[in-house]
JSON list of C-alpha atoms in Angstrom, two decimals:
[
{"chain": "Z", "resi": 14, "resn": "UNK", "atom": "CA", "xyz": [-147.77, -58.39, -107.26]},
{"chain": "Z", "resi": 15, "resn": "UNK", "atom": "CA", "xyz": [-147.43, -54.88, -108.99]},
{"chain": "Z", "resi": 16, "resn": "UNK", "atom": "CA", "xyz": [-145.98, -52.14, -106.40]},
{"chain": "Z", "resi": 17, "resn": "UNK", "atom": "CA", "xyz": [-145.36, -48.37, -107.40]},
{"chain": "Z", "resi": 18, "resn": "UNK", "atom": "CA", "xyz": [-143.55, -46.26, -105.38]},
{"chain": "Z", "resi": 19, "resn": "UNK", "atom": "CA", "xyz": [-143.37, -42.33, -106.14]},
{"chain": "Z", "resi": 20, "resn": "UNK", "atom": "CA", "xyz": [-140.42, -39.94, -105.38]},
{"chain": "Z", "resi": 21, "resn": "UNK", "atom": "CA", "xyz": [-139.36, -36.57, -106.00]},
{"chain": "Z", "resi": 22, "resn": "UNK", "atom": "CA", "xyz": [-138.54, -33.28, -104.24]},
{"chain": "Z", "resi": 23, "resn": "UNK", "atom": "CA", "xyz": [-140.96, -32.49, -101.81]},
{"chain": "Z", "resi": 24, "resn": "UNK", "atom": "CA", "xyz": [-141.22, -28.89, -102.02]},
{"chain": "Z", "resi": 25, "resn": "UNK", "atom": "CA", "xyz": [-140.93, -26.33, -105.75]},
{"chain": "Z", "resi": 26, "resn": "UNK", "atom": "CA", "xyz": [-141.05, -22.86, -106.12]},
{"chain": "Z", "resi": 27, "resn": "UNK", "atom": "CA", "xyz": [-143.41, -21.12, -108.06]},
{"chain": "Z", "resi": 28, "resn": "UNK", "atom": "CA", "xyz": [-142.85, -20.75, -111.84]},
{"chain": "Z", "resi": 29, "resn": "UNK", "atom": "CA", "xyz": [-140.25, -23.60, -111.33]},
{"chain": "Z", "resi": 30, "resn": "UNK", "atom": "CA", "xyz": [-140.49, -27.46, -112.88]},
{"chain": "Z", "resi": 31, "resn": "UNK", "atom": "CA", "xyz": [-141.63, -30.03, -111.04]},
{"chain": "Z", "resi": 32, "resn": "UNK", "atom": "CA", "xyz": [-140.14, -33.07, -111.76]},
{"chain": "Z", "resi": 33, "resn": "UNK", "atom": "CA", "xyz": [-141.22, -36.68, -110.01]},
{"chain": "Z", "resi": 34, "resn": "UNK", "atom": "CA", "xyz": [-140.44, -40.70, -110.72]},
{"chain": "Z", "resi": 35, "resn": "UNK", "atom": "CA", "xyz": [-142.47, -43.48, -110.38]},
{"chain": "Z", "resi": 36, "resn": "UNK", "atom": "CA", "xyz": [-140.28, -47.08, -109.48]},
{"chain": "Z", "resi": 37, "resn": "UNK", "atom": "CA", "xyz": [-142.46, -49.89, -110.71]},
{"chain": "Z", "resi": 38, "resn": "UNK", "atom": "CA", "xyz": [-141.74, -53.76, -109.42]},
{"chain": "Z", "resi": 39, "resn": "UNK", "atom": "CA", "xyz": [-143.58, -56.90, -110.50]},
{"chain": "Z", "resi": 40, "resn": "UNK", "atom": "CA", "xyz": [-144.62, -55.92, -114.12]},
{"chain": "Z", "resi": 41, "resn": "UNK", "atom": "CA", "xyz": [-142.72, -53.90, -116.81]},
{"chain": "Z", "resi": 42, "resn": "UNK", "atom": "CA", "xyz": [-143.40, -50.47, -117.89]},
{"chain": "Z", "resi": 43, "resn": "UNK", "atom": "CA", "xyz": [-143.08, -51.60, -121.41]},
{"chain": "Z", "resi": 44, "resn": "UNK", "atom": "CA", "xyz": [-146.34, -54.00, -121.15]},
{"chain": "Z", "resi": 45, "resn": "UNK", "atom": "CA", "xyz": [-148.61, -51.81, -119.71]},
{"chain": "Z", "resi": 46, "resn": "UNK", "atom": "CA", "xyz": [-149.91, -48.37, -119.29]},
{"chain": "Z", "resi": 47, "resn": "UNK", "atom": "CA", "xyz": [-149.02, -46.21, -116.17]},
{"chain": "Z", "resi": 48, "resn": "UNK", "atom": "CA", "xyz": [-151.06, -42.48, -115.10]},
{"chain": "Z", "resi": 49, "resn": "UNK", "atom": "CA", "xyz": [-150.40, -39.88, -112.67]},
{"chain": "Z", "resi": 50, "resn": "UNK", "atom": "CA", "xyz": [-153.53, -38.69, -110.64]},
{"chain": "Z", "resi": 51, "resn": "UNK", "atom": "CA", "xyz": [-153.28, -35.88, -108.20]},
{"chain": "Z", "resi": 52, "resn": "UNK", "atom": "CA", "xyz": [-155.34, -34.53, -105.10]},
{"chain": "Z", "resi": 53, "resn": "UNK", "atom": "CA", "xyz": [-155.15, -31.04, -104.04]},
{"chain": "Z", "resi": 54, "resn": "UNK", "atom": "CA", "xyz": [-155.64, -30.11, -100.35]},
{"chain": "Z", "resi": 55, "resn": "UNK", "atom": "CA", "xyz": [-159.58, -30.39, -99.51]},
{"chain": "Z", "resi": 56, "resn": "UNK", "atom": "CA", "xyz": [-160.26, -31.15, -103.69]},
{"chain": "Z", "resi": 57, "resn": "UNK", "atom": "CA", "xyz": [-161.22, -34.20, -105.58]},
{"chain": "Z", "resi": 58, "resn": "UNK", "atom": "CA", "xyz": [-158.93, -36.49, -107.79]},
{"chain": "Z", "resi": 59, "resn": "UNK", "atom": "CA", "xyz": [-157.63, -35.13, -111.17]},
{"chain": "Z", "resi": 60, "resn": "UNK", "atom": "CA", "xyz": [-156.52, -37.62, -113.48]},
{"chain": "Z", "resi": 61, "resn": "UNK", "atom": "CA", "xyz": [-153.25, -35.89, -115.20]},
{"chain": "Z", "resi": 62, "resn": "UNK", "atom": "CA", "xyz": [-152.39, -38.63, -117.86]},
{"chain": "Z", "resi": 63, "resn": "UNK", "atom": "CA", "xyz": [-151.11, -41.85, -118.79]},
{"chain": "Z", "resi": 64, "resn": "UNK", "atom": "CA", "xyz": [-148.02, -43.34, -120.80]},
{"chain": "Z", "resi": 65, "resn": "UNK", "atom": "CA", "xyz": [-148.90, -46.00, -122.82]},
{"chain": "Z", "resi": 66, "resn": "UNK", "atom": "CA", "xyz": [-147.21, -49.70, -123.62]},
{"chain": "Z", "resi": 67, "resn": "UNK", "atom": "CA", "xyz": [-145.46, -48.17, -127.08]},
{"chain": "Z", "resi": 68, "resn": "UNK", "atom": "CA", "xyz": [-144.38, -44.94, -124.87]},
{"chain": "Z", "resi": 69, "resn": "UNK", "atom": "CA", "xyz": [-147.24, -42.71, -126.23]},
{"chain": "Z", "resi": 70, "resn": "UNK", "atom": "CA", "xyz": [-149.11, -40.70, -123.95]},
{"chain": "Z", "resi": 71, "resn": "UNK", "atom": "CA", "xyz": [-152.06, -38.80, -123.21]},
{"chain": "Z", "resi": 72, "resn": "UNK", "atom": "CA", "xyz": [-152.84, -35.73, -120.68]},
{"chain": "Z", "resi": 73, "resn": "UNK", "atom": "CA", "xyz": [-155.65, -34.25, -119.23]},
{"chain": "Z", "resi": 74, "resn": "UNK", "atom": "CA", "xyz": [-155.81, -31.09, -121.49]},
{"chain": "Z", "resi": 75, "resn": "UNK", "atom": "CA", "xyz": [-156.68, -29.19, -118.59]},
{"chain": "Z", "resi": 76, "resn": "UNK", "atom": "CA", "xyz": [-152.77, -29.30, -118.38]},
{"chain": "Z", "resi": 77, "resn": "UNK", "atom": "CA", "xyz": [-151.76, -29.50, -121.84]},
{"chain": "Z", "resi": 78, "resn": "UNK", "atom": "CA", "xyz": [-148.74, -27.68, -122.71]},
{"chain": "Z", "resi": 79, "resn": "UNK", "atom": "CA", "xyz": [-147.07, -28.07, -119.16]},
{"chain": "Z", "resi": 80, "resn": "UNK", "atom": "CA", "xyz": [-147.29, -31.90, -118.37]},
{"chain": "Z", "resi": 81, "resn": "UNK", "atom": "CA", "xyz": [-145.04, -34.53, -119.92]},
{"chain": "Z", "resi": 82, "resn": "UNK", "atom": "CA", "xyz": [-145.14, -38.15, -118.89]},
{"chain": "Z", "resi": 83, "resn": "UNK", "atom": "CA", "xyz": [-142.03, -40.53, -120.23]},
{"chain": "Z", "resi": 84, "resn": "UNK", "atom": "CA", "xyz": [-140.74, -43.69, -119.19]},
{"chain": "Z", "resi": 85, "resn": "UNK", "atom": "CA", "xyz": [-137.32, -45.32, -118.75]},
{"chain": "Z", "resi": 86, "resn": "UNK", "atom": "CA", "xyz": [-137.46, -48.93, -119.37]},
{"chain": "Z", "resi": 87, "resn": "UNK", "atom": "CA", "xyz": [-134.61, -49.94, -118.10]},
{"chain": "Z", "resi": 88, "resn": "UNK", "atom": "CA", "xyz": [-134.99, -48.35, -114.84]},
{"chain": "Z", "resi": 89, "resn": "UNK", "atom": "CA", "xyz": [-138.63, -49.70, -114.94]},
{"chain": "Z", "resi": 90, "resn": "UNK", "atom": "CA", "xyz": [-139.67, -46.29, -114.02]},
{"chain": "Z", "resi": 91, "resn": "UNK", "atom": "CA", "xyz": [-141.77, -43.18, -115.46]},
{"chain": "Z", "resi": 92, "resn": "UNK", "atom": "CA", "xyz": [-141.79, -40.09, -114.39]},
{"chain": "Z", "resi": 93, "resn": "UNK", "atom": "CA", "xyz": [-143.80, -37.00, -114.42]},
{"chain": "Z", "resi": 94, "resn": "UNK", "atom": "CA", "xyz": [-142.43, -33.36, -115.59]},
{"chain": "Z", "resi": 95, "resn": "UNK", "atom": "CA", "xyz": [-145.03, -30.57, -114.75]},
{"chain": "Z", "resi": 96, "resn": "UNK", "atom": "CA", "xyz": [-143.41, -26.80, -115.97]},
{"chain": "Z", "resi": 97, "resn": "UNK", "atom": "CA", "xyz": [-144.62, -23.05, -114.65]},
{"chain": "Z", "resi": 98, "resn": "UNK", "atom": "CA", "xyz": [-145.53, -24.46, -111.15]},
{"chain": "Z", "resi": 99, "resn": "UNK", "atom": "CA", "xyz": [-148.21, -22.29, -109.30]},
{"chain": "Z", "resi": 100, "resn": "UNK", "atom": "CA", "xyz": [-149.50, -22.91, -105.69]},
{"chain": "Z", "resi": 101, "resn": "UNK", "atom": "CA", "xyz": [-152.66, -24.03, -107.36]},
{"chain": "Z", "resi": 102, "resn": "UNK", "atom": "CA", "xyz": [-150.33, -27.12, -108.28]},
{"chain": "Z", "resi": 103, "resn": "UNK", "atom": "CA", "xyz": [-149.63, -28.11, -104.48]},
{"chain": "Z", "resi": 104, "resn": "UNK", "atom": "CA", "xyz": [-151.20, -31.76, -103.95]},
{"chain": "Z", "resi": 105, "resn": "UNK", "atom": "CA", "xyz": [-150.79, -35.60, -103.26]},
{"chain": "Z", "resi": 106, "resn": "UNK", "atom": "CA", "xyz": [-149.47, -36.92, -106.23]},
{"chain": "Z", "resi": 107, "resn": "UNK", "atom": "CA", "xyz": [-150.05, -40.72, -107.09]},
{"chain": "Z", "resi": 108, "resn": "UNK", "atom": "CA", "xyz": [-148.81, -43.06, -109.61]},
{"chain": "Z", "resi": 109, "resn": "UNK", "atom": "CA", "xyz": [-150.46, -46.11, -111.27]},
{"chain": "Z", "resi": 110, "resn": "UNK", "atom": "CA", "xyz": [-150.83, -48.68, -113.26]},
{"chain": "Z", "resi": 111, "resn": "UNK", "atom": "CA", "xyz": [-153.48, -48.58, -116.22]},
{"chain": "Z", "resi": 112, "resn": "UNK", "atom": "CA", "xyz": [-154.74, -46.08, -118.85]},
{"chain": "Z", "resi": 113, "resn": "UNK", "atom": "CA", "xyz": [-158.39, -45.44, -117.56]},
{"chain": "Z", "resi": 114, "resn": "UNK", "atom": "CA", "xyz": [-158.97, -48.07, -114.82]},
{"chain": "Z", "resi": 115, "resn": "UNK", "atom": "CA", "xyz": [-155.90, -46.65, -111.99]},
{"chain": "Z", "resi": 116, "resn": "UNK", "atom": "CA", "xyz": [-154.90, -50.07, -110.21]},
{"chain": "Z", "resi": 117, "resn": "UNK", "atom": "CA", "xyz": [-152.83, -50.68, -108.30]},
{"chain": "Z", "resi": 118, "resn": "UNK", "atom": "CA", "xyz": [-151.63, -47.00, -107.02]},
{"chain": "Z", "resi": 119, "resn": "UNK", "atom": "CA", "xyz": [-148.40, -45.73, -105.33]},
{"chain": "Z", "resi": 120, "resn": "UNK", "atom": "CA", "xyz": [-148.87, -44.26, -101.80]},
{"chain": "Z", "resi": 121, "resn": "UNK", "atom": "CA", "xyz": [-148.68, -40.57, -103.22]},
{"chain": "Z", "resi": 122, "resn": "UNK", "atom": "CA", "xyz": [-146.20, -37.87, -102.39]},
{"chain": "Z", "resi": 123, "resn": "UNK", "atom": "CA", "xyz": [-147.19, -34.45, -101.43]},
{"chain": "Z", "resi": 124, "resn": "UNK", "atom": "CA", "xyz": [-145.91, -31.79, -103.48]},
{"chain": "Z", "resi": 125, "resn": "UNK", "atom": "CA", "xyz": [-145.77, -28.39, -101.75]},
{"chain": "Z", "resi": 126, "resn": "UNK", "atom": "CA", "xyz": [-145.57, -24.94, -104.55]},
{"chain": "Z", "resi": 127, "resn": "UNK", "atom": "CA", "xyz": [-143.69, -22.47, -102.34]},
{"chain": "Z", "resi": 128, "resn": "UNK", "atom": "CA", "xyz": [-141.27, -19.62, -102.19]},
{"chain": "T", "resi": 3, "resn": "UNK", "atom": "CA", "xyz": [-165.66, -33.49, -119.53]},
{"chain": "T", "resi": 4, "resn": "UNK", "atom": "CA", "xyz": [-168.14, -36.12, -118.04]},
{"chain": "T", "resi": 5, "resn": "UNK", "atom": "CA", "xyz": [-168.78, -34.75, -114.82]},
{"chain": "T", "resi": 6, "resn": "UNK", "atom": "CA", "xyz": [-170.10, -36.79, -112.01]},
{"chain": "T", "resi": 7, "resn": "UNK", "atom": "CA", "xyz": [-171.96, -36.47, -108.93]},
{"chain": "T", "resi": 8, "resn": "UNK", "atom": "CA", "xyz": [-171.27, -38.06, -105.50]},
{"chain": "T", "resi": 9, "resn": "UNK", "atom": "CA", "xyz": [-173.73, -38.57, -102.38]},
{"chain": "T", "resi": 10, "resn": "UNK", "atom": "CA", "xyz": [-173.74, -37.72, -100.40]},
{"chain": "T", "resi": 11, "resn": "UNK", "atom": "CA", "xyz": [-170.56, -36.42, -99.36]},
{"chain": "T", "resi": 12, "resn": "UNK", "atom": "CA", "xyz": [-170.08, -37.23, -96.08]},
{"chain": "T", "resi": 13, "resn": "UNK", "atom": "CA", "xyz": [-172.03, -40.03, -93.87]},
{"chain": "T", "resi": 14, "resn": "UNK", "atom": "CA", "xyz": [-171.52, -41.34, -90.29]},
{"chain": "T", "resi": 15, "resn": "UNK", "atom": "CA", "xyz": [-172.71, -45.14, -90.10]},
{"chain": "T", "resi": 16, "resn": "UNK", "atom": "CA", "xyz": [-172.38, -47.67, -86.97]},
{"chain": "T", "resi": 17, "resn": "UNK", "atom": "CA", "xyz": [-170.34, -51.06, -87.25]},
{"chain": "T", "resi": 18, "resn": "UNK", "atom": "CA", "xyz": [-173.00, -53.47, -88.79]},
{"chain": "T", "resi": 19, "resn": "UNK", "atom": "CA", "xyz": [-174.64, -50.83, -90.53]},
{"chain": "T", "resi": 20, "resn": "UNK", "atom": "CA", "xyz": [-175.44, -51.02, -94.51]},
{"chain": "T", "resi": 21, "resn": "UNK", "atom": "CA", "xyz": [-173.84, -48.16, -96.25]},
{"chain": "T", "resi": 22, "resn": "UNK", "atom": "CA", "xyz": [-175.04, -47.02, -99.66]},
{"chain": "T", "resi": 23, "resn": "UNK", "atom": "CA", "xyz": [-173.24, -44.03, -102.41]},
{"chain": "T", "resi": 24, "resn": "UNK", "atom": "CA", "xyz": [-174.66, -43.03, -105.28]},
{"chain": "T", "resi": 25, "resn": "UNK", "atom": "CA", "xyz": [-173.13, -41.40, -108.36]},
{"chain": "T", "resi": 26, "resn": "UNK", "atom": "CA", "xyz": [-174.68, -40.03, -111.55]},
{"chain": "T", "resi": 27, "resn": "UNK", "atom": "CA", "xyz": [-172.86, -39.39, -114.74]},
{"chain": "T", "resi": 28, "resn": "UNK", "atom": "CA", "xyz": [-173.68, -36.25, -116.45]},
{"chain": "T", "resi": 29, "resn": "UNK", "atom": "CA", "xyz": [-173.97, -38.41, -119.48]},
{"chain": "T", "resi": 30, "resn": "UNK", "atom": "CA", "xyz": [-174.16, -42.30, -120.45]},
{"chain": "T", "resi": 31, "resn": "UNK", "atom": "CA", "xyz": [-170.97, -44.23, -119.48]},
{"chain": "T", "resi": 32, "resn": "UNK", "atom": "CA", "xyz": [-172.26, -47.61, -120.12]},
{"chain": "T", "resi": 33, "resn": "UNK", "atom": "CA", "xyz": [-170.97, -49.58, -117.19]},
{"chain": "T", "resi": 34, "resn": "UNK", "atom": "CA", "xyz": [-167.09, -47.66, -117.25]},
{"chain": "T", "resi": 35, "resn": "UNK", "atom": "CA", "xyz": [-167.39, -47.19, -113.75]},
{"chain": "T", "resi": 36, "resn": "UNK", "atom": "CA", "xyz": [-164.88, -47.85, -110.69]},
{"chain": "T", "resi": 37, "resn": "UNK", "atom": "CA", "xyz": [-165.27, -47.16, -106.81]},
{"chain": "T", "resi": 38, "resn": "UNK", "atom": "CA", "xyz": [-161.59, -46.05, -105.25]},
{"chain": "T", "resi": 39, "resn": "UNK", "atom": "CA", "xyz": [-161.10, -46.53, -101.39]},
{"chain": "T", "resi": 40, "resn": "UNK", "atom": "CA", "xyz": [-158.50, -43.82, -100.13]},
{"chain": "T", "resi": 41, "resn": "UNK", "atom": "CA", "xyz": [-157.38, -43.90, -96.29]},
{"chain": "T", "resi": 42, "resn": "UNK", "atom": "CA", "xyz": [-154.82, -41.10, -95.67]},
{"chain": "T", "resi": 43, "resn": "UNK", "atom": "CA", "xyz": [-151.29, -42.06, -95.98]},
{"chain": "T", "resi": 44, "resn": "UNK", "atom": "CA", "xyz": [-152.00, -45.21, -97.85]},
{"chain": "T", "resi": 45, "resn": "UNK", "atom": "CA", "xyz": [-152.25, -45.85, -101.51]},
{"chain": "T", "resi": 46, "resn": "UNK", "atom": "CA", "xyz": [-155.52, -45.47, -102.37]},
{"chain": "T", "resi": 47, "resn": "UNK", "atom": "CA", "xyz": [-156.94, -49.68, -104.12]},
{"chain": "T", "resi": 48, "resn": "UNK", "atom": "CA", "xyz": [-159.60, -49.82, -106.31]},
{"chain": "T", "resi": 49, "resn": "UNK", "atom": "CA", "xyz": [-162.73, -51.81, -105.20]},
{"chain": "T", "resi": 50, "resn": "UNK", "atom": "CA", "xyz": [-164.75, -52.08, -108.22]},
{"chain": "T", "resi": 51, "resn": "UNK", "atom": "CA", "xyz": [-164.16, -51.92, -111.85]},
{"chain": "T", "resi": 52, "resn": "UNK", "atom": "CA", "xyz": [-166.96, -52.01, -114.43]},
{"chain": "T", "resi": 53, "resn": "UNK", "atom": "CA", "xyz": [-169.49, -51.03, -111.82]},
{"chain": "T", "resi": 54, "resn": "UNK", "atom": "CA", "xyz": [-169.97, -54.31, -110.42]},
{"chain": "T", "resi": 55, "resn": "UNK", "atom": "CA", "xyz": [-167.03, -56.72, -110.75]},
{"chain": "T", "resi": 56, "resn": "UNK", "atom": "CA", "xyz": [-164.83, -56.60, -107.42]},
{"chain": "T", "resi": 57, "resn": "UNK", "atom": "CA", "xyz": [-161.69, -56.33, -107.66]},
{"chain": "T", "resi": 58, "resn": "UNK", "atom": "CA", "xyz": [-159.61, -59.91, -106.55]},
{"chain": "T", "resi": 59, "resn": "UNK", "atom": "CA", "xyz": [-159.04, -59.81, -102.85]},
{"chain": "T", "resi": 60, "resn": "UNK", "atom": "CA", "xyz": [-162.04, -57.14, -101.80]},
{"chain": "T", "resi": 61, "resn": "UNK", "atom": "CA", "xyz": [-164.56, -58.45, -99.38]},
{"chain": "T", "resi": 62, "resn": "UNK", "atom": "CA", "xyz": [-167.79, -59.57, -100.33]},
{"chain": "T", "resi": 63, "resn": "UNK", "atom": "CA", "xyz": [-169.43, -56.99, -98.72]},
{"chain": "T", "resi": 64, "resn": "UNK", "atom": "CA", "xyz": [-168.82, -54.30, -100.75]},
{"chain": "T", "resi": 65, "resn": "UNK", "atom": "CA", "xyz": [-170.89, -54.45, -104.29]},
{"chain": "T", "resi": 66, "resn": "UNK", "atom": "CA", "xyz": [-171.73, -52.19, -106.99]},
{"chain": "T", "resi": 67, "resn": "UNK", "atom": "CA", "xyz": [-174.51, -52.09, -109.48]},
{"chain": "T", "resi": 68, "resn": "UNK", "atom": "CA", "xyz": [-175.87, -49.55, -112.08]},
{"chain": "T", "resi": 69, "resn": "UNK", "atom": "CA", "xyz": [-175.39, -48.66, -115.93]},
{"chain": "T", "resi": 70, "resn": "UNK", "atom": "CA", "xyz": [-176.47, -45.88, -117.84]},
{"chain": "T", "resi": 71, "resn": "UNK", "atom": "CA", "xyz": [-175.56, -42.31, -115.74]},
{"chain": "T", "resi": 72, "resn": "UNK", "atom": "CA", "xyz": [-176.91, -43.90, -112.16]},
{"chain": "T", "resi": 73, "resn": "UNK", "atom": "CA", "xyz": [-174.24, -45.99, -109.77]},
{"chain": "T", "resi": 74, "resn": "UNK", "atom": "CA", "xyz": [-174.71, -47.11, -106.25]},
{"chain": "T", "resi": 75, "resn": "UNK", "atom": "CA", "xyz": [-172.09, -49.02, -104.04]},
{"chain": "T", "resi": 76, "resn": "UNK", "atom": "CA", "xyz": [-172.61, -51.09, -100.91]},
{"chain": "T", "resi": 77, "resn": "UNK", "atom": "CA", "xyz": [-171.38, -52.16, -98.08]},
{"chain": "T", "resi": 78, "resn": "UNK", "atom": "CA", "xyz": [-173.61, -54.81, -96.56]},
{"chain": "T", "resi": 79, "resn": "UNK", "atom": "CA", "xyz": [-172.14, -54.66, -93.17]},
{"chain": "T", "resi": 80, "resn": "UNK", "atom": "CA", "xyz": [-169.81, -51.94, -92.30]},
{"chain": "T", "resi": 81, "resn": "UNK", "atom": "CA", "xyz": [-166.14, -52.73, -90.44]},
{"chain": "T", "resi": 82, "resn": "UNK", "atom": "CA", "xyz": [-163.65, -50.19, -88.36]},
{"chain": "T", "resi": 83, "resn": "UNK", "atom": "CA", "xyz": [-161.37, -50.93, -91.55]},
{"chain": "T", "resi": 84, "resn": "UNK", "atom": "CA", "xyz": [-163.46, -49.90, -94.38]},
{"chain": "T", "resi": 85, "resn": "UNK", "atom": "CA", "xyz": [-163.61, -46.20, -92.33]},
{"chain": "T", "resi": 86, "resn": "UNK", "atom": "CA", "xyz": [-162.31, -44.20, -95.85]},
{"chain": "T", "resi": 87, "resn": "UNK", "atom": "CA", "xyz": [-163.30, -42.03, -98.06]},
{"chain": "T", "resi": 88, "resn": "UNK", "atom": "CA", "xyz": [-164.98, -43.40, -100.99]},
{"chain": "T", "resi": 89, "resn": "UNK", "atom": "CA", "xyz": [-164.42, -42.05, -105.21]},
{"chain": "T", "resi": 90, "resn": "UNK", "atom": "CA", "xyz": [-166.70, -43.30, -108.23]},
{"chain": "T", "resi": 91, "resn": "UNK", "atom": "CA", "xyz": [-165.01, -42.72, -111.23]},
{"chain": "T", "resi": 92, "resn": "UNK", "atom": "CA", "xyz": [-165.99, -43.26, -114.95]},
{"chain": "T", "resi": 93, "resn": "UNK", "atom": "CA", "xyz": [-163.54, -44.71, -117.23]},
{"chain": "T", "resi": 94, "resn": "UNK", "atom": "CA", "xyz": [-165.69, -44.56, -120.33]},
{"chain": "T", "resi": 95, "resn": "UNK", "atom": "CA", "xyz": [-164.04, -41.21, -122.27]},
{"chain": "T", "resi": 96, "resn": "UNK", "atom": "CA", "xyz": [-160.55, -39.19, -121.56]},
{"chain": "T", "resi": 97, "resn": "UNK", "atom": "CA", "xyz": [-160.00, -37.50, -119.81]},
{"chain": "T", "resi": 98, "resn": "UNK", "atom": "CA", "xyz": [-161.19, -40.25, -116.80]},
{"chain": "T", "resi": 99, "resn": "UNK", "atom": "CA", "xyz": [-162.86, -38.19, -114.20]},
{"chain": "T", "resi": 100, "resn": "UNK", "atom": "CA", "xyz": [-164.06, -38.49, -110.28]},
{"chain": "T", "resi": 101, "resn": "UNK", "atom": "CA", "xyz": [-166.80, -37.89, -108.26]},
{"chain": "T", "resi": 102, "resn": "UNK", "atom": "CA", "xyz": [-165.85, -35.51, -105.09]},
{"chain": "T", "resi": 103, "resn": "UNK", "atom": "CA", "xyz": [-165.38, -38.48, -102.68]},
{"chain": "T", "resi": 104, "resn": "UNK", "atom": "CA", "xyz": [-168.11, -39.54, -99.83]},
{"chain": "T", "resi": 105, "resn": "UNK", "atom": "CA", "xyz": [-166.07, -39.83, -96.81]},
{"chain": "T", "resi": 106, "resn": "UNK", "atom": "CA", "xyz": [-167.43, -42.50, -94.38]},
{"chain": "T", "resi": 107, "resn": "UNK", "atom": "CA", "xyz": [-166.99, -41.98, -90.38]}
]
């Protein structure tokens, strides 16, 4: 049974990098792909992008230019690096397993943007 | 960006009760769609993948159906653990995108 569990700081300051992990057990991080969705306060779900199997990845070009997603195999982790932090970045941020079709997900960790 | 189109956004529905959400694609996704259940604090588990295949271990009382740009999920009989709020999502083009979540009370 695949479990994700998400951790990280859980407040940054504006302008600052916002850095988060994702610990993976019951499957490999090199045999699958893995995504980062967030959820503002009162918004939707944004899908922010994916590592894939060969450690390529794709992101929601809404973001482009401040997200990276990597992975470290032999922590069985990936993690999430999000630069230039603004308030408008404050949300519930999940991991997951799977490029397009998010399944199973991590609980989320809330992410505050604050001085 | 495919957009798509939840409803309706909230509804309030008895124990027993059928429950019904539609979501429209603003273009053709084939059948690339998935229903999320989120409950706060707890991850949020996908129901239904490919509009209408549930996912192993989720009730038969939830169902999906649909192709094209129109979606509808069910629940046949509502229970006090399926209170949530409900996200249709199309997995057909990147970037994957969500509807804005019917939250059932």
């Amino acid at each position: 049974q695949v479990q994700l569990q998400e951790s990280g700081p859980g407040v940054v300051k504006p302008s600052e990098t916002l850095f988060l992990t994702c610990s993976v057990s019951g499957n490999s991080v090199a045999s699958d792909y893995w995504s980062w969705i967030r959820q503002s306060p009162g918004k939707g779900l944004e899908w922010i992008g994916y590592i894939s199997l060969t450690g390529n990845a794709n992101y929601n070009p809404s973001l482009w230019g401040r997200v990276t997603i990597s992975r470290d195999t032999s922590q069985n982790q990936f993690s999430l690096k999000l630069t230039s932090v603004t308030p408008a970045d404050t949300a519930v941020y999940y991991c997951a397993r799977g490029k397009a079709t998010p399944g199973p997900w991590g609980q989320g960790t809330l992410v505050r943007v604050s001085s | 960006d495919i957009h798509m189109t939840q409803s309706p956004s909230s509804l309030s529905a008895s124990i027993g009760d059928r429950v019904t959400i539609t979501c429209q694609a603003s273009q053709g996704i084939v059948s690339s769609l998935n229903w999320h259940q989120v409950k706060p604090g707890k991850a949020p588990k996908i129901i239904i993948s490919g509009a209408s295949h549930l996912e192993p271990g989720v009730p038969s009382r939830f169902s999906g159906r649909g192709g094209g740009t129109h979606f509808t999920f069910t629940i046949s009989s509502l229970q006090p653990e399926d209170i949530a709020t409900y996200y249709c999502q199309q997995s057909d083009n990147l970037p994957p995108t969500f509807g804005g979540g019917t939250r059932v009370e």
